[in-house]
PDB file of C-alpha atoms in Angstrom:
ATOM      1  CA  MET A  62       0.000   0.000   0.000  1.00 61.00           C
ATOM      2  CA  LYS A  63       2.863   2.374   0.869  1.00 63.00           C
ATOM      3  CA  LYS A  64       4.489   1.661  -2.506  1.00 64.00           C
ATOM      4  CA  ILE A  65       1.292   2.732  -4.323  1.00 68.00           C
ATOM      5  CA  HIS A  66       1.251   6.045  -2.416  1.00 61.00           C
ATOM      6  CA  LEU A  67       4.951   6.569  -3.161  1.00 56.00           C
ATOM      7  CA  VAL A  68       4.492   5.860  -6.876  1.00 58.00           C
ATOM      8  CA  ALA A  69       1.410   8.090  -7.012  1.00 64.00           C
ATOM      9  CA  SER A  70       3.298  10.924  -5.260  1.00 66.00           C
ATOM     10  CA  VAL A  71       6.217  10.676  -7.679  1.00 58.00           C
ATOM     11  CA  LEU A  72       3.866  10.739 -10.676  1.00 58.00           C
ATOM     12  CA  VAL A  73       2.005  13.799  -9.335  1.00 56.00           C
ATOM     13  CA  LEU A  74       5.275  15.668  -8.736  1.00 56.00           C
ATOM     14  CA  GLY A  75       6.443  14.768 -12.248  1.00 61.00           C
ATOM     15  CA  LEU A  76       3.232  16.093 -13.767  1.00 57.00           C
ATOM     16  CA  ILE A  77       3.457  19.341 -11.770  1.00 65.00           C
ATOM     17  CA  GLY A  78       7.099  19.821 -12.811  1.00 57.00           C
ATOM     18  CA  GLY A  79       6.224  19.221 -16.461  1.00 58.00           C
ATOM     19  CA  ALA A  80       3.273  21.618 -16.238  1.00 54.00           C
ATOM     20  CA  ILE A  81       5.618  24.356 -15.022  1.00 59.00           C
ATOM     21  CA  ALA A  82       8.642  23.636 -17.244  1.00 53.00           C
ATOM     22  CA  VAL A  83       6.830  23.416 -20.599  1.00 47.00           C
ATOM     23  CA  PRO A  84       5.110  26.864 -20.430  1.00 49.00           C
ATOM     24  CA  CYS A  85       8.332  28.449 -19.135  1.00 48.00           C
ATOM     25  CA  ALA A  86      10.258  27.054 -22.096  1.00 47.00           C
ATOM     26  CA  ILE A  87       7.598  28.244 -24.528  1.00 46.00           C
ATOM     27  CA  LEU A  88       7.380  31.738 -23.041  1.00 46.00           C
ATOM     28  CA  ALA A  89      11.145  32.250 -22.760  1.00 46.00           C
ATOM     29  CA  ASP A  90      12.404  35.566 -24.172  1.00 44.00           C
ATOM     30  CA  SER A  91      13.471  34.677 -27.719  1.00 41.00           C
ATOM     31  CA  ASP A  92      14.677  38.277 -28.380  1.00 43.00           C
ATOM     32  CA  ALA A  93      17.767  37.752 -26.232  1.00 43.00           C
ATOM     33  CA  ALA A  94      20.207  35.457 -27.977  1.00 43.00           C
ATOM     34  CA  VAL A  95      22.243  33.605 -25.366  1.00 41.00           C
ATOM     35  CA  THR A  96      25.810  32.624 -26.030  1.00 42.00           C
ATOM     36  CA  ASP A  97      28.443  30.744 -24.081  1.00 40.00           C
ATOM     37  CA  SER A  98      31.493  32.958 -23.592  1.00 39.00           C
ATOM     38  CA  ALA A  99      33.773  29.945 -23.962  1.00 37.00           C
ATOM     39  CA  ALA A 100      32.651  29.522 -27.560  1.00 39.00           C
ATOM     40  CA  SER A 101      34.872  31.022 -30.231  1.00 36.00           C
ATOM     41  CA  THR A 102      32.780  31.970 -33.234  1.00 39.00           C
ATOM     42  CA  ALA A 103      32.434  35.249 -35.100  1.00 40.00           C
ATOM     43  CA  ALA A 104      29.022  35.806 -33.538  1.00 42.00           C
ATOM     44  CA  THR A 105      30.279  35.536 -29.965  1.00 39.00           C
ATOM     45  CA  GLN A 106      33.838  36.825 -29.998  1.00 40.00           C
ATOM     46  CA  GLY A 107      34.174  39.904 -27.851  1.00 40.00           C
ATOM     47  CA  ALA A 108      30.747  39.458 -26.290  1.00 42.00           C
ATOM     48  CA  VAL A 109      32.295  39.469 -22.848  1.00 41.00           C
ATOM     49  CA  ILE A 110      35.872  39.616 -21.615  1.00 43.00           C
ATOM     50  CA  THR A 111      36.262  36.523 -19.461  1.00 42.00           C
ATOM     51  CA  THR A 112      38.475  33.547 -18.776  1.00 45.00           C
ATOM     52  CA  THR A 113      37.948  30.667 -21.193  1.00 50.00           C
ATOM     53  CA  GLY A 114      36.009  27.890 -19.553  1.00 49.00           C
ATOM     54  CA  ASP A 115      34.115  29.882 -16.921  1.00 51.00           C
ATOM     55  CA  HIS A 116      30.907  29.482 -18.952  1.00 53.00           C
ATOM     56  CA  VAL A 117      29.401  32.898 -18.241  1.00 53.00           C
ATOM     57  CA  ILE A 118      26.258  33.313 -20.323  1.00 50.00           C
ATOM     58  CA  THR A 119      25.854  36.818 -21.729  1.00 49.00           C
ATOM     59  CA  PRO A 120      22.843  38.118 -23.672  1.00 54.00           C
ATOM     60  CA  GLN A 121      23.733  39.722 -27.014  1.00 52.00           C
ATOM     61  CA  ARG A 122      21.556  42.613 -28.068  1.00 77.00           C
ATOM     62  CA  ALA A 123      22.541  44.197 -31.366  1.00 81.00           C
ATOM     63  CA  ARG A 124      20.471  45.715 -34.138  1.00 84.00           C
ATOM     64  CA  ASP A 125      21.089  46.665 -37.733  1.00 88.00           C
ATOM     65  CA  VAL A 126      19.914  50.288 -37.827  1.00 91.00           C
ATOM     66  CA  PHE A 127      20.495  51.126 -41.489  1.00 95.00           C
ATOM     67  CA  ASN A 128      21.702  49.514 -44.702  1.00 96.00           C
ATOM     68  CA  ASP A 129      21.947  51.859 -47.690  1.00 97.00           C
ATOM     69  CA  THR A 130      23.440  51.896 -51.174  1.00 97.00           C
ATOM     70  CA  PHE A 131      23.599  55.207 -53.018  1.00 97.00           C
ATOM     71  CA  ASP A 132      24.637  55.317 -56.692  1.00 94.00           C
ATOM     72  CA  ASN A 133      22.888  58.213 -58.430  1.00 88.00           C
ATOM     73  CA  GLU A 134      22.487  61.019 -55.909  1.00 93.00           C
ATOM     74  CA  LYS A 135      24.573  64.078 -55.128  1.00 93.00           C
ATOM     75  CA  ASN A 136      23.507  64.562 -51.493  1.00 95.00           C
ATOM     76  CA  PRO A 137      21.920  61.366 -50.159  1.00 98.00           C
ATOM     77  CA  VAL A 138      20.948  60.947 -46.502  1.00 98.00           C
ATOM     78  CA  SER A 139      20.824  57.802 -44.370  1.00 98.00           C
ATOM     79  CA  ARG A 140      18.170  58.060 -41.641  1.00 97.00           C
ATOM     80  CA  PHE A 141      17.851  55.817 -38.589  1.00 96.00           C
ATOM     81  CA  VAL A 142      16.791  55.676 -34.945  1.00 96.00           C
ATOM     82  CA  LEU A 143      18.878  54.651 -31.949  1.00 95.00           C
ATOM     83  CA  ASP A 144      16.583  53.170 -29.323  1.00 93.00           C
ATOM     84  CA  PRO A 145      17.286  53.816 -25.622  1.00 93.00           C
ATOM     85  CA  GLY A 146      20.019  51.487 -24.426  1.00 90.00           C
ATOM     86  CA  TYR A 147      21.406  50.863 -27.937  1.00 91.00           C
ATOM     87  CA  GLY A 148      23.795  53.834 -28.020  1.00 92.00           C
ATOM     88  CA  HIS A 149      26.970  52.088 -29.150  1.00 94.00           C
ATOM     89  CA  LEU A 150      27.172  52.416 -32.925  1.00 95.00           C
ATOM     90  CA  LYS A 151      29.489  51.045 -35.578  1.00 95.00           C
ATOM     91  CA  ILE A 152      29.353  52.351 -39.151  1.00 96.00           C
ATOM     92  CA  LEU A 153      30.977  50.694 -42.141  1.00 97.00           C
ATOM     93  CA  ALA A 154      31.053  52.634 -45.412  1.00 98.00           C
ATOM     94  CA  LYS A 155      32.553  51.547 -48.739  1.00 98.00           C
ATOM     95  CA  ASN A 156      33.253  54.307 -51.248  1.00 97.00           C
ATOM     96  CA  THR A 157      32.947  52.819 -54.748  1.00 96.00           C
ATOM     97  CA  SER A 158      33.527  56.077 -56.639  1.00 95.00           C
ATOM     98  CA  ASP A 159      36.547  57.927 -57.991  1.00 95.00           C
ATOM     99  CA  SER A 160      35.845  60.876 -55.650  1.00 95.00           C
ATOM    100  CA  THR A 161      36.528  61.409 -51.973  1.00 97.00           C
ATOM    101  CA  ILE A 162      33.350  61.205 -49.890  1.00 97.00           C
ATOM    102  CA  THR A 163      32.631  63.175 -46.728  1.00 98.00           C
ATOM    103  CA  PHE A 164      29.919  62.207 -44.272  1.00 98.00           C
ATOM    104  CA  SER A 165      28.568  63.723 -41.082  1.00 98.00           C
ATOM    105  CA  LEU A 166      26.564  62.059 -38.313  1.00 98.00           C
ATOM    106  CA  VAL A 167      23.891  64.337 -36.816  1.00 98.00           C
ATOM    107  CA  HIS A 168      21.418  63.734 -33.969  1.00 98.00           C
ATOM    108  CA  THR A 169      18.455  65.448 -35.642  1.00 98.00           C
ATOM    109  CA  ASP A 170      16.396  65.826 -32.443  1.00 98.00           C
ATOM    110  CA  SER A 171      19.044  68.133 -30.934  1.00 98.00           C
ATOM    111  CA  GLY A 172      21.015  69.247 -34.003  1.00 98.00           C
ATOM    112  CA  LYS A 173      24.245  67.916 -32.444  1.00 97.00           C
ATOM    113  CA  GLN A 174      26.827  66.903 -35.024  1.00 98.00           C
ATOM    114  CA  TYR A 175      28.832  63.981 -33.668  1.00 97.00           C
ATOM    115  CA  ILE A 176      31.418  63.375 -36.398  1.00 97.00           C
ATOM    116  CA  VAL A 177      32.629  64.400 -39.836  1.00 98.00           C
ATOM    117  CA  LYS A 178      34.724  61.804 -41.672  1.00 98.00           C
ATOM    118  CA  THR A 179      36.197  61.446 -45.159  1.00 98.00           C
ATOM    119  CA  ILE A 180      36.692  58.293 -47.209  1.00 98.00           C
ATOM    120  CA  GLY A 181      39.151  58.228 -50.099  1.00 98.00           C
ATOM    121  CA  ALA A 182      38.215  56.970 -53.555  1.00 97.00           C
ATOM    122  CA  HIS A 183      37.664  53.192 -53.585  1.00 98.00           C
ATOM    123  CA  LYS A 184      38.384  52.964 -49.840  1.00 98.00           C
ATOM    124  CA  LYS A 185      36.315  51.864 -46.870  1.00 98.00           C
ATOM    125  CA  LEU A 186      35.990  53.240 -43.368  1.00 98.00           C
ATOM    126  CA  LEU A 187      34.957  51.522 -40.162  1.00 96.00           C
ATOM    127  CA  TRP A 188      33.929  53.921 -37.386  1.00 96.00           C
ATOM    128  CA  ASP A 189      33.171  52.729 -33.855  1.00 94.00           C
ATOM    129  CA  SER A 190      31.477  55.179 -31.483  1.00 94.00           C
ATOM    130  CA  VAL A 191      33.093  53.622 -28.418  1.00 91.00           C
ATOM    131  CA  ASN A 192      36.472  55.065 -29.497  1.00 91.00           C
ATOM    132  CA  SER A 193      35.114  58.643 -29.423  1.00 92.00           C
ATOM    133  CA  PHE A 194      32.059  58.398 -27.141  1.00 93.00           C
ATOM    134  CA  SER A 195      32.736  55.729 -24.517  1.00 89.00           C
ATOM    135  CA  LEU A 196      29.321  56.182 -22.877  1.00 91.00           C
ATOM    136  CA  GLY A 197      27.565  55.835 -26.228  1.00 92.00           C
ATOM    137  CA  LEU A 198      25.378  58.138 -28.289  1.00 95.00           C
ATOM    138  CA  ARG A 199      22.056  59.531 -27.128  1.00 96.00           C
ATOM    139  CA  SER A 200      18.875  57.834 -28.278  1.00 96.00           C
ATOM    140  CA  GLY A 201      16.710  59.396 -30.959  1.00 97.00           C
ATOM    141  CA  ASN A 202      16.670  60.219 -34.652  1.00 98.00           C
ATOM    142  CA  TYR A 203      19.885  60.432 -36.666  1.00 98.00           C
ATOM    143  CA  GLU A 204      20.969  61.373 -40.174  1.00 98.00           C
ATOM    144  CA  ILE A 205      24.174  60.696 -42.026  1.00 98.00           C
ATOM    145  CA  GLN A 206      24.657  63.241 -44.803  1.00 98.00           C
ATOM    146  CA  TRP A 207      26.836  62.027 -47.673  1.00 98.00           C
ATOM    147  CA  ARG A 208      28.763  64.425 -49.972  1.00 97.00           C
ATOM    148  CA  ALA A 209      31.300  64.020 -52.805  1.00 96.00           C
ATOM    149  CA  ASN A 210      32.374  67.615 -53.559  1.00 92.00           C
ATOM    150  CA  GLY A 211      29.455  68.093 -55.950  1.00 93.00           C
ATOM    151  CA  ASP A 212      29.922  64.721 -57.658  1.00 95.00           C
ATOM    152  CA  ILE A 213      27.542  61.784 -57.564  1.00 96.00           C
ATOM    153  CA  VAL A 214      27.909  59.755 -54.352  1.00 96.00           C
ATOM    154  CA  HIS A 215      28.644  56.041 -54.775  1.00 97.00           C
ATOM    155  CA  VAL A 216      28.629  54.416 -51.342  1.00 97.00           C
ATOM    156  CA  THR A 217      27.409  51.250 -49.662  1.00 98.00           C
ATOM    157  CA  THR A 218      26.973  51.656 -45.924  1.00 97.00           C
ATOM    158  CA  TRP A 219      25.398  50.062 -42.894  1.00 95.00           C
ATOM    159  CA  GLY A 220      25.260  50.610 -39.180  1.00 96.00           C
ATOM    160  CA  VAL A 221      24.837  48.337 -36.183  1.00 94.00           C
ATOM    161  CA  SER A 222      23.913  49.457 -32.677  1.00 94.00           C
ATOM    162  CA  GLU A 223      24.389  47.478 -29.487  1.00 91.00           C
ATOM    163  CA  THR A 224      23.720  47.678 -25.775  1.00 86.00           C
ATOM    164  CA  ASP A 225      27.257  46.647 -24.800  1.00 74.00           C
ATOM    165  CA  SER A 226      30.256  48.856 -25.488  1.00 62.00           C
ATOM    166  CA  ALA A 227      32.733  45.949 -25.393  1.00 54.00           C
ATOM    167  CA  LYS A 228      32.442  45.107 -29.079  1.00 53.00           C
ATOM    168  CA  VAL A 229      29.912  46.189 -31.642  1.00 47.00           C
ATOM    169  CA  THR A 230      30.367  43.728 -34.486  1.00 50.00           C
ATOM    170  CA  PRO A 231      29.025  44.649 -37.920  1.00 49.00           C
ATOM    171  CA  GLN A 232      27.309  41.736 -39.580  1.00 48.00           C
ATOM    172  CA  ARG A 233      29.001  42.312 -42.971  1.00 48.00           C
ATOM    173  CA  GLU A 234      32.597  43.477 -43.310  1.00 47.00           C
TER     174      GLU A 234
END
């Protein structure tokens, strides 16, 4: 008789555990990609500075904020929004023209100009905000104004923002 009660108790506890675990697994936050810091892949390198093998799990939150190609405009503009908490920005721009290109990054809500950079003909530039603005950029609306001394601008560019200043990794280099 005692064995029947023991078996019944174990079955009930198993059912209760399954009833809790299954909904928790289904409702888990899928927006936060979880990586093992001991892994060594392009997607996880630099996610956290740690000793190999300590198995710290760090959420990665990065967003592509713009991806533009301009080929037939004199003064094109890239527009994007940095959401609160995503103030670390990396910009990669490839100049495919015979002219030098100049671009400026402006926070349009305040009018603050953060940077002005030039890219030589057939060159590329990788700019990381953490090198100039260690606390990140303010949230809000931004514009990047592209110029080529009156010539047609030929540029392919994209930007990635992230919550962590350790490494903002562009998806396409």
